[in-house]
Amino acid sequence: SEIEQSISGNALGEQTARGGIMLGMSAQKWTVAKLVLTVTMGGLLLGYDTAVISAALIGMRARKGSYHGLEDDGLSDLQQAWIVTGASAGAIAGACLSGWSSDRLGRRCALMISAMIFLVAAIVMFLAPDYETLLFGRFAVGLGVGCCCMVVPVYIAETAPANLRGSLVTVNTVMIVFGQVVSTLVNCPLARVLGGWRYMLGLGVFPALVMIVGLLFLPESPRWLVQQGRSEEALKVLHSVREELDETYTVQDEIQAIKKQMFESQDDGWSFQKLCQILSDVRIRSALAVGCVLHLAQQISGINTMMC
């Protein structure tokens, strides 16, 4: 009897322990899922704002009067080109500033600023009384797009578990395409509404709000925290997104690995000689060539003309 009670007690204890582990796993996976879905709203907005202009331009280039355009005689070809190009110009500036802002302010803070820019830009475009204001809104959207393009993959890669990084970073790419699909679904019914182009551009407010609210509850990148000497905070973040089922490699080991990588990557600056030294490795040259050719092929294929 005592033996049976002992066996049943041990079995219950094992089930409780397993339940606790499963609960911990589900909580950590849920944290990672929230993290990825929140920050990839930036990818969704990238796809949405890139594709939505193709239909919105039809309404805004019309005459002002009953067609709800921006100018009395409609927009000229040059003005239309600038509206489309404004987002690309802003994206260049946003990408250039993203490295400094994410290193200086943190990945999460840089994404928060991008989301706020998306929010303000959507409101500005929705209420734009003239061509110049709309052009400013498009440039602001580009700033957010450029920053998100650079920071979102970095934030996911630095925060997500190593075995999921590749697939989770891919989610951002999927969300970009999904944003393009959403814009098409939105454009179809609004195309028949007078002034519908304002709603097309203004609906970007909602993903931006989701991103802002979600970022309030997300942690900072553990790697950035270690770079700032805040290892204790980084340890807490890793505990919230890691499953320590393997005793041979713990979050403390990951902190040490990050510190080691940071130490090994430290140098005295940048120079043309160092660039030549890096490019002397045939593997790096090959990877760089493949990446550049793929991006070039994507642009010269004419996809931007079809979308805009």
Short mmCIF file of C-alpha atoms in Angstrom, two decimals:
data_model
loop_
_atom_site.label_atom_id
_atom_site.label_comp_id
_atom_site.label_asym_id
_atom_site.label_seq_id
_atom_site.Cartn_x
_atom_site.Cartn_y
_atom_site.Cartn_z
CA SER A 1 0.00 0.00 0.00
CA GLU A 2 2.77 2.40 0.95
CA ILE A 3 4.68 1.37 -2.16
CA GLU A 4 1.62 2.04 -4.34
CA GLN A 5 1.10 5.42 -2.70
CA SER A 6 4.75 6.24 -3.27
CA ILE A 7 4.54 5.23 -6.94
CA SER A 8 1.35 7.21 -7.49
CA GLY A 9 2.89 10.20 -5.71
CA ASN A 10 5.99 10.05 -7.89
CA ALA A 11 3.85 9.76 -11.02
CA LEU A 12 1.80 12.77 -9.94
CA GLY A 13 4.97 14.70 -9.25
CA GLU A 14 6.35 13.84 -12.70
CA GLN A 15 3.10 14.93 -14.35
CA THR A 16 3.16 18.19 -12.39
CA ALA A 17 6.75 18.82 -13.39
CA ARG A 18 5.98 18.07 -17.02
CA GLY A 19 2.98 20.35 -16.84
CA GLY A 20 5.15 23.10 -15.41
CA ILE A 21 7.69 22.63 -18.18
CA MET A 22 4.98 22.68 -20.81
CA LEU A 23 3.51 25.80 -19.22
CA GLY A 24 6.93 27.43 -19.31
CA MET A 25 7.42 26.41 -22.92
CA SER A 26 4.05 27.75 -23.97
CA ALA A 27 4.65 31.03 -22.14
CA GLN A 28 8.04 31.49 -23.79
CA LYS A 29 6.74 30.59 -27.22
CA TRP A 30 3.82 32.95 -26.72
CA THR A 31 6.24 35.75 -25.85
CA VAL A 32 8.24 35.08 -29.01
CA ALA A 33 5.04 34.93 -31.09
CA LYS A 34 3.85 38.29 -29.71
CA LEU A 35 7.27 39.77 -30.36
CA VAL A 36 7.40 38.63 -33.98
CA LEU A 37 3.79 39.49 -34.83
CA THR A 38 4.16 42.96 -33.31
CA VAL A 39 7.39 44.03 -34.98
CA THR A 40 6.42 42.53 -38.35
CA MET A 41 3.59 45.06 -38.46
CA GLY A 42 6.40 47.19 -39.85
CA GLY A 43 6.75 44.72 -42.72
CA LEU A 44 3.00 44.77 -43.28
CA LEU A 45 3.03 48.58 -43.42
CA LEU A 46 5.97 48.44 -45.84
CA GLY A 47 4.01 46.24 -48.24
CA TYR A 48 0.77 48.16 -47.73
CA ASP A 49 2.20 51.64 -48.32
CA THR A 50 4.21 50.42 -51.31
CA ALA A 51 1.21 48.92 -53.11
CA VAL A 52 -1.63 51.20 -51.99
CA ILE A 53 -0.35 54.18 -53.94
CA SER A 54 -1.14 52.49 -57.28
CA ALA A 55 -4.90 52.81 -56.69
CA ALA A 56 -4.78 55.94 -54.54
CA LEU A 57 -3.00 57.83 -57.30
CA ILE A 58 -6.01 57.44 -59.60
CA GLY A 59 -8.19 59.47 -57.25
CA MET A 60 -5.70 62.07 -56.09
CA ARG A 61 -4.54 62.97 -59.60
CA ALA A 62 -8.09 63.85 -60.69
CA ARG A 63 -9.52 67.37 -60.69
CA LYS A 64 -10.29 68.89 -57.31
CA GLY A 65 -14.04 69.61 -57.58
CA SER A 66 -16.39 66.67 -57.36
CA TYR A 67 -13.58 64.18 -57.98
CA HIS A 68 -11.86 65.06 -54.71
CA GLY A 69 -8.43 65.48 -56.23
CA LEU A 70 -5.72 67.78 -54.86
CA GLU A 71 -5.37 70.33 -57.66
CA ASP A 72 -7.98 72.23 -59.70
CA ASP A 73 -6.59 70.85 -62.96
CA GLY A 74 -5.42 67.55 -61.51
CA LEU A 75 -1.85 66.46 -60.79
CA SER A 76 0.76 66.66 -63.53
CA ASP A 77 2.84 63.64 -64.49
CA LEU A 78 5.82 65.10 -62.63
CA GLN A 79 3.79 65.63 -59.46
CA GLN A 80 2.53 62.05 -59.63
CA ALA A 81 6.07 60.80 -60.07
CA TRP A 82 7.22 62.74 -57.00
CA ILE A 83 4.40 61.32 -54.88
CA VAL A 84 5.43 57.79 -55.81
CA THR A 85 9.14 58.54 -55.46
CA GLY A 86 8.70 60.40 -52.16
CA ALA A 87 8.36 57.16 -50.23
CA SER A 88 11.50 55.73 -51.84
CA ALA A 89 13.46 58.88 -51.02
CA GLY A 90 12.27 58.69 -47.43
CA ALA A 91 13.21 55.01 -47.27
CA ILE A 92 16.79 55.85 -48.27
CA ALA A 93 17.02 58.41 -45.47
CA GLY A 94 15.33 56.06 -42.99
CA ALA A 95 17.70 53.21 -43.80
CA CYS A 96 20.73 55.48 -43.39
CA LEU A 97 19.50 56.70 -39.99
CA SER A 98 18.37 53.30 -38.73
CA GLY A 99 21.86 52.04 -37.90
CA TRP A 100 22.69 55.04 -35.74
CA SER A 101 19.29 55.14 -34.03
CA SER A 102 19.15 51.41 -33.25
CA ASP A 103 22.69 51.42 -31.85
CA ARG A 104 22.26 54.62 -29.88
CA LEU A 105 18.65 54.32 -28.69
CA GLY A 106 18.05 50.58 -28.88
CA ARG A 107 16.25 48.31 -31.34
CA ARG A 108 12.90 48.59 -29.57
CA CYS A 109 13.07 52.38 -29.33
CA ALA A 110 13.98 52.68 -33.02
CA LEU A 111 10.97 50.53 -33.93
CA MET A 112 8.73 52.61 -31.67
CA ILE A 113 9.85 55.79 -33.43
CA SER A 114 9.19 54.14 -36.80
CA ALA A 115 5.69 53.12 -35.73
CA MET A 116 4.94 56.67 -34.56
CA ILE A 117 6.18 58.02 -37.88
CA PHE A 118 3.84 55.60 -39.68
CA LEU A 119 0.97 56.80 -37.51
CA VAL A 120 1.60 60.50 -38.05
CA ALA A 121 2.23 60.02 -41.77
CA ALA A 122 -1.05 58.15 -42.27
CA ILE A 123 -2.98 60.94 -40.51
CA VAL A 124 -1.18 63.63 -42.52
CA MET A 125 -1.95 61.90 -45.83
CA PHE A 126 -5.58 61.35 -44.87
CA LEU A 127 -6.07 65.03 -44.03
CA ALA A 128 -3.73 66.47 -46.68
CA PRO A 129 -5.29 69.69 -48.04
CA ASP A 130 -2.77 70.12 -50.85
CA TYR A 131 -0.07 68.43 -52.90
CA GLU A 132 2.85 69.58 -50.74
CA THR A 133 1.35 68.16 -47.54
CA LEU A 134 0.69 64.83 -49.22
CA LEU A 135 4.25 64.72 -50.52
CA PHE A 136 5.52 65.32 -46.98
CA GLY A 137 3.35 62.46 -45.72
CA ARG A 138 4.72 60.12 -48.38
CA PHE A 139 8.29 61.05 -47.46
CA ALA A 140 7.51 60.40 -43.78
CA VAL A 141 6.10 56.98 -44.65
CA GLY A 142 9.36 56.25 -46.42
CA LEU A 143 11.32 57.10 -43.28
CA GLY A 144 9.37 54.48 -41.36
CA VAL A 145 9.75 51.95 -44.17
CA GLY A 146 13.52 52.40 -44.37
CA CYS A 147 14.00 52.06 -40.63
CA CYS A 148 11.78 48.98 -40.34
CA CYS A 149 13.54 47.29 -43.27
CA MET A 150 16.80 47.45 -41.35
CA VAL A 151 15.82 47.12 -37.69
CA VAL A 152 13.02 44.50 -37.71
CA PRO A 153 15.21 41.60 -38.95
CA VAL A 154 17.96 42.59 -36.52
CA TYR A 155 15.58 42.74 -33.55
CA ILE A 156 14.04 39.35 -34.36
CA ALA A 157 17.43 37.71 -34.94
CA GLU A 158 18.87 39.05 -31.68
CA THR A 159 15.85 38.13 -29.56
CA ALA A 160 14.44 34.90 -31.01
CA PRO A 161 15.88 31.46 -30.13
CA ALA A 162 18.69 30.32 -32.43
CA ASN A 163 16.72 27.37 -33.82
CA LEU A 164 13.85 29.67 -34.89
CA ARG A 165 15.70 32.74 -36.15
CA GLY A 166 15.68 31.84 -39.82
CA SER A 167 11.98 31.00 -39.97
CA LEU A 168 10.94 33.97 -37.82
CA VAL A 169 12.91 36.49 -39.87
CA THR A 170 11.13 35.02 -42.92
CA VAL A 171 7.83 35.97 -41.30
CA ASN A 172 8.74 39.62 -41.91
CA THR A 173 9.06 38.94 -45.64
CA VAL A 174 5.72 37.14 -45.64
CA MET A 175 4.11 40.10 -43.89
CA ILE A 176 5.44 42.47 -46.57
CA VAL A 177 3.67 40.44 -49.26
CA PHE A 178 0.60 40.14 -47.03
CA GLY A 179 0.54 43.94 -46.74
CA GLN A 180 0.48 44.19 -50.53
CA VAL A 181 -2.43 41.75 -50.64
CA VAL A 182 -4.32 43.73 -47.98
CA SER A 183 -3.83 46.95 -49.92
CA THR A 184 -5.40 45.34 -52.99
CA LEU A 185 -8.37 44.12 -50.99
CA VAL A 186 -8.82 47.58 -49.50
CA ASN A 187 -8.38 49.42 -52.79
CA CYS A 188 -11.11 47.52 -54.64
CA PRO A 189 -14.14 48.75 -52.63
CA LEU A 190 -12.69 52.20 -51.89
CA ALA A 191 -11.87 52.90 -55.53
CA ARG A 192 -15.58 53.63 -56.14
CA VAL A 193 -15.85 56.06 -53.22
CA LEU A 194 -15.36 59.78 -53.81
CA GLY A 195 -12.19 60.73 -52.01
CA GLY A 196 -11.57 57.04 -51.34
CA TRP A 197 -7.83 57.54 -51.80
CA ARG A 198 -7.74 59.33 -48.46
CA TYR A 199 -9.14 56.28 -46.72
CA MET A 200 -6.69 54.04 -48.57
CA LEU A 201 -3.74 56.00 -47.24
CA GLY A 202 -5.28 56.68 -43.83
CA LEU A 203 -5.99 53.04 -42.99
CA GLY A 204 -2.29 52.62 -42.29
CA VAL A 205 -3.12 54.09 -38.88
CA PHE A 206 -4.43 50.77 -37.57
CA PRO A 207 -1.32 48.56 -38.10
CA ALA A 208 0.76 51.43 -36.71
CA LEU A 209 -1.37 51.54 -33.56
CA VAL A 210 -1.07 47.77 -33.14
CA MET A 211 2.69 48.07 -33.45
CA ILE A 212 2.92 50.94 -30.95
CA VAL A 213 0.78 49.20 -28.32
CA GLY A 214 2.56 45.88 -28.80
CA LEU A 215 6.02 47.44 -28.46
CA LEU A 216 5.06 48.83 -25.06
CA PHE A 217 5.01 45.27 -23.73
CA LEU A 218 8.04 43.89 -25.57
CA PRO A 219 11.59 43.69 -24.18
CA GLU A 220 14.69 45.30 -25.58
CA SER A 221 17.14 43.22 -27.60
CA PRO A 222 19.36 41.23 -25.20
CA ARG A 223 22.40 41.80 -27.38
CA TRP A 224 21.92 45.57 -27.28
CA LEU A 225 21.48 45.41 -23.50
CA VAL A 226 24.78 43.54 -23.16
CA GLN A 227 26.46 46.15 -25.37
CA GLN A 228 25.24 48.81 -22.94
CA GLY A 229 26.60 46.89 -19.95
CA ARG A 230 23.13 45.87 -18.74
CA SER A 231 23.74 42.14 -18.53
CA GLU A 232 21.22 41.55 -15.73
CA GLU A 233 18.40 42.97 -17.84
CA ALA A 234 19.59 40.92 -20.82
CA LEU A 235 19.49 37.81 -18.65
CA LYS A 236 15.85 38.49 -17.72
CA VAL A 237 14.93 38.98 -21.38
CA LEU A 238 16.58 35.72 -22.39
CA HIS A 239 14.77 33.85 -19.60
CA SER A 240 11.46 35.12 -21.02
CA VAL A 241 12.12 33.89 -24.56
CA ARG A 242 14.30 30.83 -24.09
CA GLU A 243 13.47 27.24 -23.15
CA GLU A 244 16.24 25.97 -20.90
CA LEU A 245 15.62 22.28 -21.34
CA ASP A 246 19.28 21.64 -22.19
CA GLU A 247 21.50 21.97 -19.14
CA THR A 248 24.63 22.03 -21.31
CA TYR A 249 23.78 25.47 -22.71
CA THR A 250 21.96 27.98 -20.52
CA VAL A 251 21.06 31.63 -20.92
CA GLN A 252 24.15 32.50 -18.87
CA ASP A 253 26.22 30.74 -21.53
CA GLU A 254 24.48 32.77 -24.21
CA ILE A 255 25.30 36.00 -22.38
CA GLN A 256 28.95 34.96 -22.27
CA ALA A 257 28.83 34.06 -25.99
CA ILE A 258 27.46 37.52 -26.81
CA LYS A 259 30.22 39.16 -24.77
CA LYS A 260 32.83 37.03 -26.53
CA GLN A 261 31.47 37.97 -29.97
CA MET A 262 31.46 41.64 -29.01
CA PHE A 263 35.07 41.43 -27.82
CA GLU A 264 36.19 39.66 -31.00
CA SER A 265 34.41 42.16 -33.23
CA GLN A 266 35.97 45.20 -31.57
CA ASP A 267 38.42 47.14 -33.71
CA ASP A 268 40.04 50.56 -33.95
CA GLY A 269 37.74 51.87 -36.62
CA TRP A 270 37.07 51.48 -40.31
CA SER A 271 39.31 51.93 -43.32
CA PHE A 272 39.54 51.09 -47.00
CA GLN A 273 42.31 48.62 -46.18
CA LYS A 274 40.02 46.69 -43.84
CA LEU A 275 37.29 46.65 -46.47
CA CYS A 276 39.74 45.16 -48.97
CA GLN A 277 40.80 42.60 -46.38
CA ILE A 278 37.19 41.53 -45.82
CA LEU A 279 36.49 41.30 -49.54
CA SER A 280 39.62 39.23 -50.09
CA ASP A 281 37.65 36.24 -48.75
CA VAL A 282 36.07 34.56 -51.77
CA ARG A 283 33.12 33.33 -49.69
CA ILE A 284 32.25 36.87 -48.64
CA ARG A 285 32.60 38.15 -52.20
CA SER A 286 30.34 35.37 -53.49
CA ALA A 287 27.65 35.99 -50.88
CA LEU A 288 27.79 39.75 -51.51
CA ALA A 289 27.55 39.25 -55.28
CA VAL A 290 24.54 36.95 -54.96
CA GLY A 291 22.74 39.41 -52.66
CA CYS A 292 23.43 42.39 -54.93
CA VAL A 293 22.36 40.55 -58.10
CA LEU A 294 19.13 39.37 -56.47
CA HIS A 295 18.21 42.90 -55.38
CA LEU A 296 19.15 44.29 -58.80
CA ALA A 297 17.05 41.66 -60.58
CA GLN A 298 14.12 42.42 -58.30
CA GLN A 299 14.18 46.12 -59.20
CA ILE A 300 14.85 45.90 -62.95
CA SER A 301 12.13 43.27 -63.39
CA GLY A 302 9.61 46.12 -63.43
CA ILE A 303 7.65 45.13 -60.32
CA ASN A 304 7.61 48.73 -59.07
CA THR A 305 6.03 49.90 -62.33
CA MET A 306 3.31 47.28 -62.04
CA MET A 307 2.58 48.22 -58.41
CA CYS A 308 2.65 51.97 -58.89
#
